[in-house]
Amino acid sequence: MNAGKALAVSAAFIAAVLCHGCSSEDDPDKPSIDTGSFAQAQVGAAYSQTPQASGGSTPYTAWSIAGGSLPPGLSLDAATGEISGTPTTTGLYQFTLRVTDSEGEYGEKAFSIDVVAPPLTITTQRLPYARISGTYNVTLQTLGGTPPFTWSLPSGTLPQNLTLGPATGTISGTLSAAPAASIFTVQVTDGVETDTQLLSIELDPAAMTLITVRKDGTGDYTTISSAISGLPNPVTQTTVIEIDDDGTYSENLSVQFTQAGSEWLCIRSAYDKLPTVSAANPAAHAVDIQSHHVEIRGIRVSGATGATGINISQSGVFSVIVSDCVIFGCQNAFISGSVPGVTFVNNTCYCNIGVLGAGGGSCQIRNNVIYSLTGYAIATSLGTGGLTSNYNLFFSVGGIIGSVETSPGNWTTCTTLAAWQTASFGDANSLSGDPLFVAAASNDFRVQAGSPAIDSGSSQSPPAPLADAEGYARNAGGAFDMGAFERH
């Protein structure tokens, strides 16, 4: 071998040794990154992209950043290569991504991720209650856009004496002595982009006692039962027991107390919470109301597999309101005994048997979604005197929409809505059909697009709550939805 040729061979050998582990997209023995580019990201929005690789010796043991940097808020999963997180800062971020195989060989590729500002969006979707004659001060929040912003009310009105700051987006003021709860639309613009949001403000009385319940112990009570048992008897002022978390309370609630006059007891969720009362004793009612002037609102009720989710006692009870509740996993959803003044409005029921209203009770059933798994959806005993029903959506797996006791001990079974309407002389605006729950098997009873419950309810008497079970304003599509949830 001549000297020139030997020198060339030695140089090639040395180069090969020195290059061990270096990147080469043309070398099939080394891994290469196949992904062409990464998608654009947006400040404040969740981001996830996973690159793909081929070649080399699998499995790939590590992904890393060989140069440059990821956008703030994003991170790299060294095992999978996934780049994920929520970006916090706009800009074009350049970096070199490296993948290493099981032999220690690696491949690299240069990338960039462009992080852009989000569109101008009003992020406030729910508003707290306002107390009559009290002060109110809530500043609406936005994402994106370029200040300064201008705020306005394109439709609806605020409760009396409240105003919307056009430059600040703050709803503030001292409510009048007799305001009206309201649904309204707020609008914000930066001169280039505009966004709107449907909101509602509901009212608390001027004189009331507010008690909070939180499982973590930061409220006045850690259980709902302890809050009820802590009430003075008689109650001398309207009292609100507000559950300020999304927890599950394993309790059987018994509401039995007296009032000095016209005071109410309201057991409700906070405006942005959806707690659950799950019967600790499944053979007993999850919620048993034996008092008058009681309101139950915005609570999921379950677990009474041998009894009733919400039961109204059959004697000495009047003026009871149940609204925005989700009752599931119980033998019966709701029973109103022979009592006057019961209102059951905008609730969702998913139980073996739906709603029973007994005679003489003047029970108002309106805007509900009532789904029966094995029995009837709705029934009334002792003729038509016990229940007034309208604007409800009924569905029965067993095929029995309703049952009417036309005379003592004699019941008429109604397999169609028309038959129920004839036998009960009511429900002129109700519907029958599958409500199309999002995922009933996992207890998600919101409805999907196309549900017959959407925009089929009524805002008329008895007055429907202006916010749904999660605090979102109703009337999103121009009319109230049936059930506990308004589809937005």
CSV table of C-alpha atoms in Angstrom, one decimal:
chain,number,residue,atom,x,y,z
A,1,MET,CA,0.0,0.0,0.0
A,2,ASN,CA,1.4,3.3,-1.0
A,3,ALA,CA,1.9,6.0,1.7
A,4,GLY,CA,-0.9,8.3,0.3
A,5,LYS,CA,-3.5,5.5,0.3
A,6,ALA,CA,-2.4,4.4,3.9
A,7,LEU,CA,-2.8,8.0,5.1
A,8,ALA,CA,-6.3,8.2,3.6
A,9,VAL,CA,-7.4,5.0,5.3
A,10,SER,CA,-6.0,6.1,8.7
A,11,ALA,CA,-7.8,9.4,8.4
A,12,ALA,CA,-11.1,7.7,7.7
A,13,PHE,CA,-10.7,5.4,10.6
A,14,ILE,CA,-9.8,8.2,13.0
A,15,ALA,CA,-12.8,10.2,11.8
A,16,ALA,CA,-15.1,7.2,12.4
A,17,VAL,CA,-13.9,6.8,15.9
A,18,LEU,CA,-14.2,10.4,16.8
A,19,CYS,CA,-17.7,10.5,15.3
A,20,HIS,CA,-19.1,7.6,17.4
A,21,GLY,CA,-22.5,8.8,18.8
A,22,CYS,CA,-22.8,11.9,16.6
A,23,SER,CA,-25.9,12.7,14.6
A,24,SER,CA,-26.4,11.7,11.0
A,25,GLU,CA,-29.8,11.7,9.4
A,26,ASP,CA,-28.3,9.8,6.5
A,27,ASP,CA,-27.0,7.0,8.7
A,28,PRO,CA,-29.6,4.2,9.1
A,29,ASP,CA,-27.7,2.9,12.2
A,30,LYS,CA,-28.4,6.1,14.1
A,31,PRO,CA,-31.8,7.4,15.2
A,32,SER,CA,-33.4,10.3,13.4
A,33,ILE,CA,-36.4,12.5,14.3
A,34,ASP,CA,-39.1,12.2,11.7
A,35,THR,CA,-41.4,15.0,12.9
A,36,GLY,CA,-41.3,18.0,10.6
A,37,SER,CA,-42.4,20.8,12.8
A,38,PHE,CA,-44.4,21.6,16.0
A,39,ALA,CA,-47.8,23.3,16.1
A,40,GLN,CA,-48.3,26.8,17.1
A,41,ALA,CA,-48.9,27.4,20.8
A,42,GLN,CA,-51.1,29.9,22.6
A,43,VAL,CA,-50.5,31.7,25.9
A,44,GLY,CA,-52.8,30.2,28.5
A,45,ALA,CA,-53.9,27.2,26.5
A,46,ALA,CA,-52.8,23.6,27.2
A,47,TYR,CA,-50.3,22.3,24.7
A,48,SER,CA,-49.1,18.8,23.9
A,49,GLN,CA,-47.0,17.5,21.0
A,50,THR,CA,-45.0,14.3,20.9
A,51,PRO,CA,-42.3,13.9,18.3
A,52,GLN,CA,-41.7,10.7,16.3
A,53,ALA,CA,-38.3,9.0,15.6
A,54,SER,CA,-37.0,6.1,13.6
A,55,GLY,CA,-33.8,4.2,13.0
A,56,GLY,CA,-31.1,3.3,15.4
A,57,SER,CA,-31.6,0.7,18.1
A,58,THR,CA,-34.9,0.8,19.9
A,59,PRO,CA,-36.1,1.4,22.4
A,60,TYR,CA,-35.1,5.0,22.6
A,61,THR,CA,-33.8,5.7,26.0
A,62,ALA,CA,-33.9,9.5,26.3
A,63,TRP,CA,-35.1,12.7,24.8
A,64,SER,CA,-33.3,16.0,25.6
A,65,ILE,CA,-32.8,19.6,24.5
A,66,ALA,CA,-29.3,19.8,23.0
A,67,GLY,CA,-29.5,23.6,22.4
A,68,GLY,CA,-31.8,26.6,22.7
A,69,SER,CA,-34.8,26.5,25.0
A,70,LEU,CA,-38.5,25.6,25.1
A,71,PRO,CA,-41.1,28.3,25.6
A,72,PRO,CA,-41.7,29.2,29.3
A,73,GLY,CA,-44.4,27.0,30.7
A,74,LEU,CA,-43.5,24.0,28.5
A,75,SER,CA,-41.4,21.0,29.5
A,76,LEU,CA,-40.0,17.9,27.8
A,77,ASP,CA,-40.7,14.4,29.0
A,78,ALA,CA,-37.3,12.7,28.7
A,79,ALA,CA,-38.9,9.2,28.4
A,80,THR,CA,-41.5,9.9,25.7
A,81,GLY,CA,-40.3,13.2,24.1
A,82,GLU,CA,-43.7,14.8,24.7
A,83,ILE,CA,-43.5,18.6,24.9
A,84,SER,CA,-46.4,19.8,27.1
A,85,GLY,CA,-47.6,22.4,29.5
A,86,THR,CA,-49.3,25.8,29.3
A,87,PRO,CA,-47.2,28.6,27.6
A,88,THR,CA,-46.9,31.8,29.5
A,89,THR,CA,-45.0,34.2,27.2
A,90,THR,CA,-45.4,35.0,23.5
A,91,GLY,CA,-42.4,34.7,21.1
A,92,LEU,CA,-40.6,32.4,18.6
A,93,TYR,CA,-38.6,29.8,20.6
A,94,GLN,CA,-35.9,27.8,18.8
A,95,PHE,CA,-34.2,24.7,20.2
A,96,THR,CA,-32.5,21.5,19.1
A,97,LEU,CA,-34.2,18.3,20.1
A,98,ARG,CA,-32.1,15.1,20.6
A,99,VAL,CA,-33.2,11.5,20.8
A,100,THR,CA,-30.8,8.8,22.1
A,101,ASP,CA,-31.2,5.1,21.4
A,102,SER,CA,-30.3,2.0,23.4
A,103,GLU,CA,-26.8,1.9,21.9
A,104,GLY,CA,-26.0,5.5,22.9
A,105,GLU,CA,-26.3,6.7,19.3
A,106,TYR,CA,-28.3,9.9,18.9
A,107,GLY,CA,-30.0,12.0,16.4
A,108,GLU,CA,-30.7,15.8,16.5
A,109,LYS,CA,-33.0,18.2,14.7
A,110,ALA,CA,-33.7,21.9,15.0
A,111,PHE,CA,-37.2,23.1,15.8
A,112,SER,CA,-39.1,26.1,16.8
A,113,ILE,CA,-42.4,26.7,18.5
A,114,ASP,CA,-44.3,30.0,17.9
A,115,VAL,CA,-46.3,31.1,21.0
A,116,VAL,CA,-49.0,33.6,20.1
A,117,ALA,CA,-51.3,35.7,22.2
A,118,PRO,CA,-54.8,34.3,22.7
A,119,PRO,CA,-57.8,35.9,21.2
A,120,LEU,CA,-59.6,38.4,23.5
A,121,THR,CA,-61.8,36.3,25.8
A,122,ILE,CA,-63.9,37.0,28.8
A,123,THR,CA,-62.9,34.3,31.2
A,124,THR,CA,-65.5,35.1,33.9
A,125,GLN,CA,-68.4,32.8,33.3
A,126,ARG,CA,-70.1,32.7,36.7
A,127,LEU,CA,-71.0,35.4,39.2
A,128,PRO,CA,-71.6,35.2,43.0
A,129,TYR,CA,-74.9,36.0,44.6
A,130,ALA,CA,-75.7,39.6,45.5
A,131,ARG,CA,-77.3,40.6,48.8
A,132,ILE,CA,-80.2,42.9,48.7
A,133,SER,CA,-79.3,46.4,50.1
A,134,GLY,CA,-75.7,45.2,50.3
A,135,THR,CA,-72.6,46.3,48.3
A,136,TYR,CA,-71.4,44.3,45.3
A,137,ASN,CA,-68.0,44.5,43.7
A,138,VAL,CA,-66.8,42.0,41.1
A,139,THR,CA,-64.2,42.7,38.4
A,140,LEU,CA,-64.7,40.6,35.2
A,141,GLN,CA,-61.5,38.9,33.9
A,142,THR,CA,-60.1,38.6,30.4
A,143,LEU,CA,-57.4,36.7,28.5
A,144,GLY,CA,-55.6,38.1,25.5
A,145,GLY,CA,-56.3,41.3,23.6
A,146,THR,CA,-54.4,44.6,23.9
A,147,PRO,CA,-55.4,47.1,26.7
A,148,PRO,CA,-57.1,49.4,27.1
A,149,PHE,CA,-60.5,47.6,27.0
A,150,THR,CA,-64.0,49.0,26.7
A,151,TRP,CA,-66.9,47.2,28.4
A,152,SER,CA,-70.6,47.4,27.7
A,153,LEU,CA,-73.9,45.7,28.2
A,154,PRO,CA,-75.3,44.8,24.7
A,155,SER,CA,-78.4,43.1,26.2
A,156,GLY,CA,-80.1,42.7,29.5
A,157,THR,CA,-79.8,44.8,32.6
A,158,LEU,CA,-78.0,44.6,35.9
A,159,PRO,CA,-79.9,44.4,39.1
A,160,GLN,CA,-81.0,47.9,40.2
A,161,ASN,CA,-78.2,50.3,41.4
A,162,LEU,CA,-75.4,48.1,40.0
A,163,THR,CA,-73.3,49.4,37.1
A,164,LEU,CA,-70.6,48.1,34.8
A,165,GLY,CA,-67.4,50.2,34.7
A,166,PRO,CA,-66.8,50.8,31.0
A,167,ALA,CA,-63.0,51.0,31.5
A,168,THR,CA,-62.6,48.5,34.3
A,169,GLY,CA,-65.1,45.8,33.7
A,170,THR,CA,-66.1,46.0,37.4
A,171,ILE,CA,-69.7,45.4,38.3
A,172,SER,CA,-70.3,47.3,41.5
A,173,GLY,CA,-72.8,49.3,43.6
A,174,THR,CA,-75.2,49.0,46.5
A,175,LEU,CA,-78.3,47.1,45.6
A,176,SER,CA,-81.7,48.7,46.0
A,177,ALA,CA,-84.1,47.5,48.6
A,178,ALA,CA,-86.1,45.6,45.9
A,179,PRO,CA,-83.9,44.7,42.9
A,180,ALA,CA,-84.7,42.0,40.4
A,181,ALA,CA,-82.3,39.1,39.6
A,182,SER,CA,-81.2,39.3,36.0
A,183,ILE,CA,-79.6,37.7,33.0
A,184,PHE,CA,-77.4,39.9,30.8
A,185,THR,CA,-74.7,39.9,28.3
A,186,VAL,CA,-71.4,41.7,28.8
A,187,GLN,CA,-69.1,42.8,26.0
A,188,VAL,CA,-65.4,43.7,25.9
A,189,THR,CA,-63.4,45.2,23.0
A,190,ASP,CA,-59.9,46.5,22.5
A,191,GLY,CA,-60.8,48.1,19.2
A,192,VAL,CA,-59.7,45.1,17.1
A,193,GLU,CA,-61.2,42.1,18.9
A,194,THR,CA,-64.5,41.7,20.7
A,195,ASP,CA,-65.9,39.0,23.0
A,196,THR,CA,-69.2,38.6,24.8
A,197,GLN,CA,-70.4,36.5,27.7
A,198,LEU,CA,-73.8,35.6,29.1
A,199,LEU,CA,-73.9,36.1,32.9
A,200,SER,CA,-76.5,36.2,35.7
A,201,ILE,CA,-76.7,37.6,39.1
A,202,GLU,CA,-79.1,36.1,41.6
A,203,LEU,CA,-80.1,37.6,45.0
A,204,ASP,CA,-79.9,36.9,48.6
A,205,PRO,CA,-82.2,38.6,51.2
A,206,ALA,CA,-80.9,41.6,53.0
A,207,ALA,CA,-81.3,39.9,56.4
A,208,MET,CA,-79.8,36.4,56.4
A,209,THR,CA,-77.2,34.2,58.1
A,210,LEU,CA,-74.6,32.6,55.9
A,211,ILE,CA,-73.0,29.4,57.0
A,212,THR,CA,-70.3,27.7,55.0
A,213,VAL,CA,-69.5,24.0,54.8
A,214,ARG,CA,-66.1,22.7,53.6
A,215,LYS,CA,-64.7,19.2,54.1
A,216,ASP,CA,-61.2,20.6,54.7
A,217,GLY,CA,-62.3,22.3,57.9
A,218,THR,CA,-61.9,25.9,56.7
A,219,GLY,CA,-65.7,26.6,56.7
A,220,ASP,CA,-68.0,27.0,59.7
A,221,TYR,CA,-68.7,23.2,59.5
A,222,THR,CA,-67.2,20.2,57.9
A,223,THR,CA,-70.5,18.3,57.3
A,224,ILE,CA,-73.9,19.4,56.2
A,225,SER,CA,-75.6,17.5,59.0
A,226,SER,CA,-73.5,19.4,61.7
A,227,ALA,CA,-74.5,22.7,60.1
A,228,ILE,CA,-78.2,21.7,60.2
A,229,SER,CA,-77.9,20.5,63.8
A,230,GLY,CA,-76.1,23.7,64.8
A,231,LEU,CA,-79.2,25.8,63.8
A,232,PRO,CA,-81.1,27.5,66.7
A,233,ASN,CA,-84.6,26.2,67.1
A,234,PRO,CA,-86.7,28.1,66.3
A,235,VAL,CA,-84.8,29.7,63.5
A,236,THR,CA,-85.4,33.5,63.7
A,237,GLN,CA,-83.7,34.6,60.5
A,238,THR,CA,-83.4,33.2,56.9
A,239,THR,CA,-80.3,31.0,56.9
A,240,VAL,CA,-78.2,29.8,54.0
A,241,ILE,CA,-76.0,26.7,54.4
A,242,GLU,CA,-73.6,27.0,51.5
A,243,ILE,CA,-71.4,24.1,50.5
A,244,ASP,CA,-68.2,25.6,49.2
A,245,ASP,CA,-66.4,22.7,47.7
A,246,ASP,CA,-67.0,19.9,45.1
A,247,GLY,CA,-66.7,17.1,47.7
A,248,THR,CA,-68.9,14.1,48.3
A,249,TYR,CA,-70.7,14.2,51.7
A,250,SER,CA,-71.6,10.7,53.0
A,251,GLU,CA,-74.7,11.7,54.9
A,252,ASN,CA,-78.4,11.2,55.2
A,253,LEU,CA,-79.8,14.7,55.7
A,254,SER,CA,-82.8,15.3,57.9
A,255,VAL,CA,-84.2,18.8,57.8
A,256,GLN,CA,-86.6,19.3,60.7
A,257,PHE,CA,-86.9,22.6,62.5
A,258,THR,CA,-89.3,25.4,63.3
A,259,GLN,CA,-89.3,29.0,62.4
A,260,ALA,CA,-90.4,32.1,64.3
A,261,GLY,CA,-92.2,33.4,61.1
A,262,SER,CA,-91.5,33.3,57.4
A,263,GLU,CA,-87.8,32.5,57.6
A,264,TRP,CA,-86.3,30.1,55.0
A,265,LEU,CA,-83.5,27.6,55.3
A,266,CYS,CA,-81.6,27.2,52.0
A,267,ILE,CA,-79.1,24.4,51.5
A,268,ARG,CA,-77.1,25.1,48.4
A,269,SER,CA,-73.8,24.9,46.6
A,270,ALA,CA,-71.6,27.9,46.2
A,271,TYR,CA,-72.1,29.5,42.8
A,272,ASP,CA,-69.1,27.7,41.2
A,273,LYS,CA,-69.3,24.4,43.0
A,274,LEU,CA,-71.3,21.1,42.6
A,275,PRO,CA,-71.1,19.0,45.8
A,276,THR,CA,-72.7,15.6,46.3
A,277,VAL,CA,-74.8,14.2,49.1
A,278,SER,CA,-74.4,10.4,49.0
A,279,ALA,CA,-76.6,8.5,51.4
A,280,ALA,CA,-74.5,6.9,54.1
A,281,ASN,CA,-77.5,4.5,54.8
A,282,PRO,CA,-78.8,3.4,51.4
A,283,ALA,CA,-82.0,2.2,52.9
A,284,ALA,CA,-82.9,5.7,54.1
A,285,HIS,CA,-83.7,8.9,52.1
A,286,ALA,CA,-80.6,10.9,51.2
A,287,VAL,CA,-82.4,14.1,52.0
A,288,ASP,CA,-85.6,14.0,54.1
A,289,ILE,CA,-87.4,17.4,54.4
A,290,GLN,CA,-89.8,17.6,57.3
A,291,SER,CA,-89.9,21.4,57.6
A,292,HIS,CA,-91.5,24.2,55.7
A,293,HIS,CA,-89.8,27.1,53.9
A,294,VAL,CA,-86.9,24.9,52.8
A,295,GLU,CA,-84.9,25.3,49.6
A,296,ILE,CA,-82.4,22.7,48.2
A,297,ARG,CA,-80.4,24.0,45.3
A,298,GLY,CA,-77.4,22.9,43.1
A,299,ILE,CA,-76.6,19.6,44.8
A,300,ARG,CA,-76.0,16.1,43.4
A,301,VAL,CA,-77.9,13.6,45.5
A,302,SER,CA,-77.2,9.8,45.2
A,303,GLY,CA,-76.8,6.5,47.0
A,304,ALA,CA,-80.3,6.0,48.4
A,305,THR,CA,-80.6,2.7,46.5
A,306,GLY,CA,-83.5,1.5,48.8
A,307,ALA,CA,-85.2,4.8,49.3
A,308,THR,CA,-85.6,8.3,47.8
A,309,GLY,CA,-83.1,10.9,46.8
A,310,ILE,CA,-85.1,13.9,48.1
A,311,ASN,CA,-88.2,13.1,50.0
A,312,ILE,CA,-90.8,15.6,51.3
A,313,SER,CA,-92.6,14.5,54.4
A,314,GLN,CA,-96.4,13.8,54.1
A,315,SER,CA,-97.5,16.0,56.9
A,316,GLY,CA,-97.0,19.5,58.1
A,317,VAL,CA,-94.8,20.6,55.2
A,318,PHE,CA,-95.3,23.5,52.8
A,319,SER,CA,-93.3,26.0,50.6
A,320,VAL,CA,-90.4,23.7,49.6
A,321,ILE,CA,-88.3,24.4,46.5
A,322,VAL,CA,-85.9,21.9,44.9
A,323,SER,CA,-83.9,23.3,42.0
A,324,ASP,CA,-80.8,22.7,40.0
A,325,CYS,CA,-80.3,19.3,41.6
A,326,VAL,CA,-79.0,16.1,40.0
A,327,ILE,CA,-80.6,13.0,41.6
A,328,PHE,CA,-79.1,9.6,40.5
A,329,GLY,CA,-78.4,6.2,41.9
A,330,CYS,CA,-81.5,6.1,44.1
A,331,GLN,CA,-84.7,3.9,44.1
A,332,ASN,CA,-86.9,7.0,43.7
A,333,ALA,CA,-85.7,10.4,42.6
A,334,PHE,CA,-88.2,12.7,44.3
A,335,ILE,CA,-91.4,12.2,46.3
A,336,SER,CA,-93.7,15.0,47.4
A,337,GLY,CA,-96.3,13.9,49.9
A,338,SER,CA,-99.7,15.4,50.5
A,339,VAL,CA,-98.3,18.8,51.2
A,340,PRO,CA,-99.0,22.2,49.6
A,341,GLY,CA,-96.5,24.5,47.9
A,342,VAL,CA,-93.8,22.2,46.7
A,343,THR,CA,-91.8,23.3,43.6
A,344,PHE,CA,-89.5,21.0,41.7
A,345,VAL,CA,-87.9,22.9,38.9
A,346,ASN,CA,-84.8,22.4,36.6
A,347,ASN,CA,-83.6,19.2,38.1
A,348,THR,CA,-82.1,16.1,36.4
A,349,CYS,CA,-83.3,12.7,37.7
A,350,TYR,CA,-81.7,9.3,36.8
A,351,CYS,CA,-83.2,6.7,39.1
A,352,ASN,CA,-85.3,3.6,39.0
A,353,ILE,CA,-88.4,5.7,39.5
A,354,GLY,CA,-88.7,9.4,38.8
A,355,VAL,CA,-91.1,11.7,40.5
A,356,LEU,CA,-94.2,11.0,42.5
A,357,GLY,CA,-96.6,13.8,43.6
A,358,ALA,CA,-99.3,12.8,46.0
A,359,GLY,CA,-102.8,14.3,46.1
A,360,GLY,CA,-103.7,17.6,47.6
A,361,GLY,CA,-100.2,18.9,47.5
A,362,SER,CA,-100.2,21.4,44.6
A,363,CYS,CA,-96.8,20.1,43.6
A,364,GLN,CA,-95.3,22.1,40.7
A,365,ILE,CA,-93.0,20.0,38.4
A,366,ARG,CA,-91.4,22.0,35.7
A,367,ASN,CA,-88.3,22.1,33.4
A,368,ASN,CA,-87.0,18.8,34.6
A,369,VAL,CA,-85.3,15.9,32.9
A,370,ILE,CA,-86.7,12.7,34.4
A,371,TYR,CA,-85.1,9.4,33.3
A,372,SER,CA,-86.5,6.2,34.7
A,373,LEU,CA,-84.4,3.1,34.6
A,374,THR,CA,-86.9,0.4,35.6
A,375,GLY,CA,-90.2,2.0,36.5
A,376,TYR,CA,-92.3,5.0,35.6
A,377,ALA,CA,-90.9,8.5,35.0
A,378,ILE,CA,-93.7,10.4,36.7
A,379,ALA,CA,-96.8,9.5,38.8
A,380,THR,CA,-99.5,11.2,40.7
A,381,SER,CA,-101.8,9.6,43.2
A,382,LEU,CA,-105.5,10.5,44.0
A,383,GLY,CA,-106.3,11.8,40.5
A,384,THR,CA,-105.0,15.1,39.3
A,385,GLY,CA,-105.0,17.1,42.5
A,386,GLY,CA,-101.5,16.3,43.6
A,387,LEU,CA,-99.3,17.4,40.8
A,388,THR,CA,-99.1,20.1,38.1
A,389,SER,CA,-96.5,19.2,35.5
A,390,ASN,CA,-95.3,21.0,32.4
A,391,TYR,CA,-92.2,21.6,30.3
A,392,ASN,CA,-90.5,18.4,31.4
A,393,LEU,CA,-88.6,15.8,29.4
A,394,PHE,CA,-89.5,12.2,30.2
A,395,PHE,CA,-87.8,9.0,29.3
A,396,SER,CA,-88.4,5.5,30.6
A,397,VAL,CA,-86.3,2.5,29.8
A,398,GLY,CA,-89.2,0.3,30.9
A,399,GLY,CA,-91.6,2.1,28.6
A,400,ILE,CA,-93.8,3.6,31.3
A,401,ILE,CA,-93.9,7.4,31.0
A,402,GLY,CA,-96.5,8.0,33.7
A,403,SER,CA,-98.9,6.4,36.2
A,404,VAL,CA,-102.1,8.1,37.5
A,405,GLU,CA,-104.2,6.9,40.5
A,406,THR,CA,-107.7,7.7,39.1
A,407,SER,CA,-109.4,6.4,42.2
A,408,PRO,CA,-108.1,4.9,45.5
A,409,GLY,CA,-106.1,1.9,44.6
A,410,ASN,CA,-106.8,2.1,40.8
A,411,TRP,CA,-103.9,3.2,38.6
A,412,THR,CA,-103.7,3.9,34.9
A,413,THR,CA,-100.4,3.1,33.3
A,414,CYS,CA,-99.4,5.4,30.5
A,415,THR,CA,-96.8,4.1,28.0
A,416,THR,CA,-96.8,7.2,25.9
A,417,LEU,CA,-96.6,10.9,26.6
A,418,ALA,CA,-100.0,11.4,24.9
A,419,ALA,CA,-101.6,8.8,27.2
A,420,TRP,CA,-100.1,10.5,30.3
A,421,GLN,CA,-101.2,13.9,29.1
A,422,THR,CA,-104.8,12.6,28.7
A,423,ALA,CA,-104.9,10.8,32.0
A,424,SER,CA,-103.3,13.6,34.0
A,425,PHE,CA,-104.9,16.5,32.1
A,426,GLY,CA,-101.5,18.2,31.9
A,427,ASP,CA,-98.0,18.4,30.5
A,428,ALA,CA,-99.1,20.2,27.3
A,429,ASN,CA,-95.5,21.4,26.6
A,430,SER,CA,-93.6,18.4,27.9
A,431,LEU,CA,-91.6,16.0,25.7
A,432,SER,CA,-90.6,12.4,25.7
A,433,GLY,CA,-87.3,11.0,24.4
A,434,ASP,CA,-83.7,10.2,25.3
A,435,PRO,CA,-82.1,13.3,26.8
A,436,LEU,CA,-78.7,12.3,25.4
A,437,PHE,CA,-76.6,12.6,28.5
A,438,VAL,CA,-72.9,13.1,28.0
A,439,ALA,CA,-71.9,10.0,30.0
A,440,ALA,CA,-74.6,8.6,32.4
A,441,ALA,CA,-72.4,5.6,33.2
A,442,SER,CA,-69.8,8.0,34.8
A,443,ASN,CA,-72.5,10.2,36.3
A,444,ASP,CA,-72.1,13.1,33.8
A,445,PHE,CA,-75.7,14.2,33.2
A,446,ARG,CA,-75.0,17.3,31.1
A,447,VAL,CA,-76.6,16.9,27.7
A,448,GLN,CA,-75.1,16.6,24.3
A,449,ALA,CA,-75.8,18.7,21.2
A,450,GLY,CA,-79.1,17.6,19.7
A,451,SER,CA,-80.7,16.8,23.1
A,452,PRO,CA,-84.5,17.5,23.1
A,453,ALA,CA,-83.9,19.2,26.5
A,454,ILE,CA,-82.0,22.1,24.9
A,455,ASP,CA,-84.1,25.4,24.7
A,456,SER,CA,-87.3,23.5,25.5
A,457,GLY,CA,-87.8,24.8,29.1
A,458,SER,CA,-89.8,27.8,30.4
A,459,SER,CA,-88.8,30.8,32.5
A,460,GLN,CA,-92.4,31.3,33.6
A,461,SER,CA,-94.0,30.5,36.9
A,462,PRO,CA,-92.8,28.8,39.0
A,463,PRO,CA,-89.7,30.9,38.4
A,464,ALA,CA,-86.8,28.9,37.1
A,465,PRO,CA,-83.4,29.6,38.6
A,466,LEU,CA,-81.4,32.1,36.4
A,467,ALA,CA,-78.2,30.0,36.8
A,468,ASP,CA,-77.7,26.3,36.4
A,469,ALA,CA,-76.3,23.7,38.7
A,470,GLU,CA,-72.8,24.9,38.0
A,471,GLY,CA,-73.6,28.7,38.2
A,472,TYR,CA,-73.7,29.3,34.4
A,473,ALA,CA,-76.4,31.7,33.2
A,474,ARG,CA,-79.4,30.1,31.6
A,475,ASN,CA,-81.0,31.3,28.3
A,476,ALA,CA,-77.8,30.5,26.4
A,477,GLY,CA,-79.7,29.6,23.3
A,478,GLY,CA,-82.5,32.1,23.7
A,479,ALA,CA,-84.6,29.8,25.9
A,480,PHE,CA,-84.1,27.8,29.1
A,481,ASP,CA,-83.0,24.2,28.9
A,482,MET,CA,-84.7,21.5,30.7
A,483,GLY,CA,-82.7,19.8,33.5
A,484,ALA,CA,-80.1,21.0,35.9
A,485,PHE,CA,-77.5,22.0,33.3
A,486,GLU,CA,-77.7,24.7,30.6
A,487,ARG,CA,-75.8,23.8,27.5
A,488,HIS,CA,-73.5,26.7,26.4
